[in-house]
Amino acid sequence: MIRLIKNEYIKIGKYKIIIMFGIFLIIICFIYKFNNKVDALNNSFKLIPFIGVSACILFSGIVSLEYTNGNLRYYLTKPIKRNKIYLSKILTIYLYIFSLIIYIILINLIFIEKIDTKYIFNFILYCFPLLTIGMFIILLSTLFKNTSIVVGINMFTLIFSFLISQILLGYGLNFVEYTTLPYLEFNLFNEKDIILNINRNLGSNLSIKNGIIIDTAYLFIYYFIGNKLFKIKDIRI
């Protein structure tokens, strides 16, 4: 498994990952340059969706490119279970996401020069949807051979998911509450007055607690569908 994960990172390219980490460092430095420490720390939560965006940019071709490049023919010649290959790709995405989360937290703690346990807890909590986003990335990469389509769908979903949720709820389509659309950006729930007004005016029951349950459920659904499709497509090569 470790060898498979290492191989995935070799294919992605270490310089691309270093550049991504460097971009986040530069952004955080600018945040602290133009804000006081308290405001800068609060603004760091706005970087969480961009962790998903960066994962989308780097890993949208993690499965689709295997078909176009013919790399899966190599796997067929080895005694490696298809489940293991798919799992290694998921773990590759999650390892990147977890590393970036820890990296951002550490940089912020260095700037504020103290250990803020509340900040660490909230940042990790608000990053929970990234697990579902990571699984969604690999699902779309399995469905579509065109990497641009995968990037486009993921970017659109990440940027406009909450807005789309409000529009659909406004039309009385309350089933949206049971999808991941309202729950891909937990830091929005920090604006309690806004969420309270949405729930009151649109008759919804949006909350982080519900978001964790729904995101977890869809995470397993995405995994099951993606893994099934991966094995079927693999056999047909």
GROMACS .gro file of N, CA and C in nm, residues 49-135:
model
  261
   49PRO      N    1  -1.199   2.602   0.211
   49PRO     CA    2  -1.249   2.558   0.079
   49PRO      C    3  -1.140   2.549  -0.027
   50PHE      N    4  -1.037   2.634  -0.013
   50PHE     CA    5  -0.929   2.633  -0.112
   50PHE      C    6  -0.837   2.511  -0.097
   51ILE      N    7  -0.843   2.447   0.019
   51ILE     CA    8  -0.774   2.317   0.033
   51ILE      C    9  -0.840   2.218  -0.061
   52GLY      N   10  -0.974   2.220  -0.063
   52GLY     CA   11  -1.047   2.134  -0.156
   52GLY      C   12  -1.020   2.168  -0.301
   53VAL      N   13  -1.011   2.299  -0.329
   53VAL     CA   14  -0.981   2.344  -0.466
   53VAL      C   15  -0.843   2.295  -0.510
   54SER      N   16  -0.745   2.307  -0.421
   54SER     CA   17  -0.609   2.263  -0.456
   54SER      C   18  -0.604   2.112  -0.477
   55ALA      N   19  -0.678   2.037  -0.394
   55ALA     CA   20  -0.685   1.891  -0.411
   55ALA      C   21  -0.750   1.856  -0.544
   56CYS      N   22  -0.851   1.934  -0.580
   56CYS     CA   23  -0.919   1.913  -0.709
   56CYS      C   24  -0.823   1.935  -0.825
   57ILE      N   25  -0.745   2.041  -0.818
   57ILE     CA   26  -0.651   2.073  -0.926
   57ILE      C   27  -0.545   1.964  -0.940
   58LEU      N   28  -0.495   1.916  -0.828
   58LEU     CA   29  -0.386   1.817  -0.832
   58LEU      C   30  -0.433   1.676  -0.865
   59PHE      N   31  -0.552   1.638  -0.815
   59PHE     CA   32  -0.590   1.497  -0.819
   59PHE      C   33  -0.711   1.465  -0.905
   60SER      N   34  -0.759   1.559  -0.983
   60SER     CA   35  -0.876   1.532  -1.068
   60SER      C   36  -0.848   1.425  -1.173
   61GLY      N   37  -0.722   1.407  -1.207
   61GLY     CA   38  -0.688   1.304  -1.306
   61GLY      C   39  -0.632   1.177  -1.244
   62ILE      N   40  -0.650   1.158  -1.114
   62ILE     CA   41  -0.585   1.047  -1.045
   62ILE      C   42  -0.633   0.911  -1.096
   63VAL      N   43  -0.755   0.905  -1.148
   63VAL     CA   44  -0.804   0.781  -1.210
   63VAL      C   45  -0.816   0.798  -1.360
   64SER      N   46  -0.875   0.909  -1.404
   64SER     CA   47  -0.900   0.929  -1.547
   64SER      C   48  -0.773   0.922  -1.631
   65LEU      N   49  -0.664   0.977  -1.580
   65LEU     CA   50  -0.538   0.975  -1.655
   65LEU      C   51  -0.479   0.835  -1.664
   66GLU      N   52  -0.517   0.747  -1.571
   66GLU     CA   53  -0.470   0.609  -1.575
   66GLU      C   54  -0.522   0.539  -1.700
   67TYR      N   55  -0.645   0.574  -1.740
   67TYR     CA   56  -0.703   0.514  -1.860
   67TYR      C   57  -0.639   0.570  -1.986
   68THR      N   58  -0.626   0.704  -1.991
   68THR     CA   59  -0.572   0.767  -2.111
   68THR      C   60  -0.424   0.736  -2.131
   69ASN      N   61  -0.351   0.721  -2.021
   69ASN     CA   62  -0.207   0.691  -2.031
   69ASN      C   63  -0.178   0.542  -2.041
   70GLY      N   64  -0.280   0.462  -2.017
   70GLY     CA   65  -0.261   0.317  -2.025
   70GLY      C   66  -0.192   0.256  -1.905
   71ASN      N   67  -0.185   0.331  -1.795
   71ASN     CA   68  -0.114   0.280  -1.677
   71ASN      C   69  -0.184   0.161  -1.612
   72LEU      N   70  -0.316   0.151  -1.631
   72LEU     CA   71  -0.389   0.041  -1.568
   72LEU      C   72  -0.353  -0.094  -1.629
   73ARG      N   73  -0.301  -0.092  -1.751
   73ARG     CA   74  -0.255  -0.219  -1.810
   73ARG      C   75  -0.140  -0.278  -1.729
   74TYR      N   76  -0.060  -0.186  -1.670
   74TYR     CA   77   0.050  -0.233  -1.585
   74TYR      C   78  -0.004  -0.302  -1.461
   75TYR      N   79  -0.107  -0.244  -1.400
   75TYR     CA   80  -0.164  -0.304  -1.280
   75TYR      C   81  -0.223  -0.441  -1.310
   76LEU      N   82  -0.277  -0.458  -1.431
   76LEU     CA   83  -0.338  -0.587  -1.467
   76LEU      C   84  -0.235  -0.699  -1.474
   77THR      N   85  -0.109  -0.663  -1.493
   77THR     CA   86  -0.004  -0.765  -1.500
   77THR      C   87   0.050  -0.801  -1.362
   78LYS      N   88   0.003  -0.731  -1.258
   78LYS     CA   89   0.052  -0.753  -1.122
   78LYS      C   90  -0.059  -0.812  -1.035
   79PRO      N   91  -0.021  -0.891  -0.935
   79PRO     CA   92  -0.122  -0.951  -0.845
   79PRO      C   93  -0.170  -0.851  -0.739
   80ILE      N   94  -0.226  -0.741  -0.786
   80ILE     CA   95  -0.274  -0.637  -0.696
   80ILE      C   96  -0.426  -0.628  -0.708
   81LYS      N   97  -0.495  -0.637  -0.598
   81LYS     CA   98  -0.641  -0.628  -0.599
   81LYS      C   99  -0.686  -0.488  -0.638
   82ARG      N  100  -0.793  -0.484  -0.715
   82ARG     CA  101  -0.844  -0.355  -0.761
   82ARG      C  102  -0.888  -0.266  -0.644
   83ASN      N  103  -0.944  -0.327  -0.540
   83ASN     CA  104  -0.983  -0.251  -0.422
   83ASN      C  105  -0.863  -0.179  -0.361
   84LYS      N  106  -0.750  -0.247  -0.360
   84LYS     CA  107  -0.629  -0.191  -0.301
   84LYS      C  108  -0.578  -0.073  -0.383
   85ILE      N  109  -0.587  -0.084  -0.514
   85ILE     CA  110  -0.545   0.026  -0.601
   85ILE      C  111  -0.631   0.149  -0.578
   86TYR      N  112  -0.762   0.127  -0.573
   86TYR     CA  113  -0.856   0.238  -0.553
   86TYR      C  114  -0.836   0.302  -0.415
   87LEU      N  115  -0.818   0.218  -0.314
   87LEU     CA  116  -0.797   0.268  -0.178
   87LEU      C  117  -0.668   0.349  -0.168
   88SER      N  118  -0.565   0.305  -0.238
   88SER     CA  119  -0.438   0.378  -0.234
   88SER      C  120  -0.453   0.518  -0.293
   89LYS      N  121  -0.539   0.532  -0.395
   89LYS     CA  122  -0.562   0.662  -0.456
   89LYS      C  123  -0.639   0.753  -0.360
   90ILE      N  124  -0.736   0.695  -0.289
   90ILE     CA  125  -0.810   0.772  -0.189
   90ILE      C  126  -0.716   0.820  -0.079
   91LEU      N  127  -0.634   0.730  -0.029
   91LEU     CA  128  -0.540   0.764   0.079
   91LEU      C  129  -0.439   0.869   0.033
   92THR      N  130  -0.404   0.866  -0.095
   92THR     CA  131  -0.313   0.967  -0.150
   92THR      C  132  -0.375   1.107  -0.140
   93ILE      N  133  -0.502   1.117  -0.177
   93ILE     CA  134  -0.572   1.246  -0.168
   93ILE      C  135  -0.585   1.290  -0.023
   94TYR      N  136  -0.624   1.196   0.064
   94TYR     CA  137  -0.643   1.229   0.206
   94TYR      C  138  -0.511   1.268   0.273
   95LEU      N  139  -0.404   1.202   0.236
   95LEU     CA  140  -0.273   1.235   0.294
   95LEU      C  141  -0.234   1.378   0.258
   96TYR      N  142  -0.261   1.417   0.134
   96TYR     CA  143  -0.234   1.556   0.093
   96TYR      C  144  -0.319   1.653   0.172
   97ILE      N  145  -0.450   1.624   0.183
   97ILE     CA  146  -0.542   1.713   0.255
   97ILE      C  147  -0.502   1.726   0.401
   98PHE      N  148  -0.474   1.613   0.467
   98PHE     CA  149  -0.436   1.616   0.609
   98PHE      C  150  -0.306   1.692   0.630
   99SER      N  151  -0.211   1.671   0.541
   99SER     CA  152  -0.081   1.740   0.551
   99SER      C  153  -0.099   1.891   0.538
  100LEU      N  154  -0.185   1.931   0.444
  100LEU     CA  155  -0.208   2.074   0.422
  100LEU      C  156  -0.283   2.137   0.540
  101ILE      N  157  -0.376   2.064   0.598
  101ILE     CA  158  -0.448   2.113   0.717
  101ILE      C  159  -0.351   2.139   0.831
  102ILE      N  160  -0.266   2.040   0.860
  102ILE     CA  161  -0.167   2.053   0.968
  102ILE      C  162  -0.072   2.168   0.938
  103TYR      N  163  -0.029   2.179   0.813
  103TYR     CA  164   0.062   2.285   0.769
  103TYR      C  165   0.004   2.423   0.795
  104ILE      N  166  -0.122   2.444   0.756
  104ILE     CA  167  -0.188   2.573   0.775
  104ILE      C  168  -0.206   2.605   0.923
  105ILE      N  169  -0.244   2.505   1.001
  105ILE     CA  170  -0.261   2.525   1.146
  105ILE      C  171  -0.128   2.567   1.209
  106LEU      N  172  -0.021   2.497   1.175
  106LEU     CA  173   0.110   2.527   1.232
  106LEU      C  174   0.158   2.667   1.196
  107ILE      N  175   0.138   2.706   1.072
  107ILE     CA  176   0.180   2.840   1.030
  107ILE      C  177   0.106   2.947   1.110
  108ASN      N  178  -0.025   2.927   1.128
  108ASN     CA  179  -0.104   3.024   1.204
  108ASN      C  180  -0.062   3.028   1.351
  109LEU      N  181  -0.031   2.913   1.407
  109LEU     CA  182   0.014   2.909   1.546
  109LEU      C  183   0.149   2.979   1.563
  110ILE      N  184   0.233   2.968   1.461
  110ILE     CA  185   0.362   3.038   1.464
  110ILE      C  186   0.341   3.189   1.463
  111PHE      N  187   0.246   3.235   1.381
  111PHE     CA  188   0.219   3.379   1.372
  111PHE      C  189   0.161   3.434   1.501
  112ILE      N  190   0.069   3.359   1.565
  112ILE     CA  191   0.007   3.412   1.688
  112ILE      C  192   0.092   3.382   1.811
  113GLU      N  193   0.195   3.298   1.793
  113GLU     CA  194   0.295   3.269   1.896
  113GLU      C  195   0.236   3.206   2.023
  114LYS      N  196   0.134   3.123   2.005
  114LYS     CA  197   0.079   3.048   2.118
  114LYS      C  198  -0.004   2.931   2.067
  115ILE      N  199  -0.028   2.834   2.155
  115ILE     CA  200  -0.110   2.718   2.120
  115ILE      C  201  -0.255   2.751   2.154
  116ASP      N  202  -0.338   2.764   2.053
  116ASP     CA  203  -0.480   2.795   2.072
  116ASP      C  204  -0.561   2.669   2.042
  117THR      N  205  -0.597   2.595   2.148
  117THR     CA  206  -0.666   2.467   2.131
  117THR      C  207  -0.805   2.483   2.069
  118LYS      N  208  -0.872   2.593   2.101
  118LYS     CA  209  -1.006   2.617   2.043
  118LYS      C  210  -0.995   2.637   1.892
  119TYR      N  211  -0.894   2.713   1.852
  119TYR     CA  212  -0.872   2.736   1.709
  119TYR      C  213  -0.842   2.604   1.638
  120ILE      N  214  -0.754   2.523   1.695
  120ILE     CA  215  -0.717   2.395   1.635
  120ILE      C  216  -0.840   2.306   1.619
  121PHE      N  217  -0.920   2.297   1.726
  121PHE     CA  218  -1.040   2.212   1.722
  121PHE      C  219  -1.137   2.259   1.614
  122ASN      N  220  -1.165   2.391   1.612
  122ASN     CA  221  -1.260   2.445   1.514
  122ASN      C  222  -1.210   2.430   1.371
  123PHE      N  223  -1.080   2.451   1.351
  123PHE     CA  224  -1.025   2.439   1.216
  123PHE      C  225  -1.038   2.296   1.165
  124ILE      N  226  -1.005   2.199   1.251
  124ILE     CA  227  -1.018   2.059   1.212
  124ILE      C  228  -1.164   2.022   1.189
  125LEU      N  229  -1.253   2.071   1.276
  125LEU     CA  230  -1.397   2.045   1.260
  125LEU      C  231  -1.449   2.099   1.128
  126TYR      N  232  -1.411   2.223   1.095
  126TYR     CA  233  -1.459   2.285   0.972
  126TYR      C  234  -1.399   2.220   0.847
  127CYS      N  235  -1.292   2.145   0.866
  127CYS     CA  236  -1.229   2.074   0.754
  127CYS      C  237  -1.296   1.939   0.724
  128PHE      N  238  -1.391   1.901   0.808
  128PHE     CA  239  -1.455   1.769   0.792
  128PHE      C  240  -1.511   1.745   0.650
  129PRO      N  241  -1.579   1.845   0.589
  129PRO     CA  242  -1.632   1.822   0.454
  129PRO      C  243  -1.526   1.787   0.351
  130LEU      N  244  -1.399   1.818   0.379
  130LEU     CA  245  -1.293   1.786   0.283
  130LEU      C  246  -1.281   1.636   0.260
  131LEU      N  247  -1.322   1.555   0.359
  131LEU     CA  248  -1.322   1.410   0.341
  131LEU      C  249  -1.419   1.371   0.230
  132THR      N  250  -1.538   1.430   0.233
  132THR     CA  251  -1.637   1.402   0.130
  132THR      C  252  -1.594   1.459  -0.004
  133ILE      N  253  -1.535   1.578  -0.002
  133ILE     CA  254  -1.488   1.640  -0.126
  133ILE      C  255  -1.380   1.555  -0.190
  134GLY      N  256  -1.288   1.503  -0.109
  134GLY     CA  257  -1.183   1.415  -0.162
  134GLY      C  258  -1.241   1.291  -0.228
  135MET      N  259  -1.343   1.233  -0.165
  135MET     CA  260  -1.406   1.114  -0.221
  135MET      C  261  -1.483   1.148  -0.348
   0.00000   0.00000   0.00000
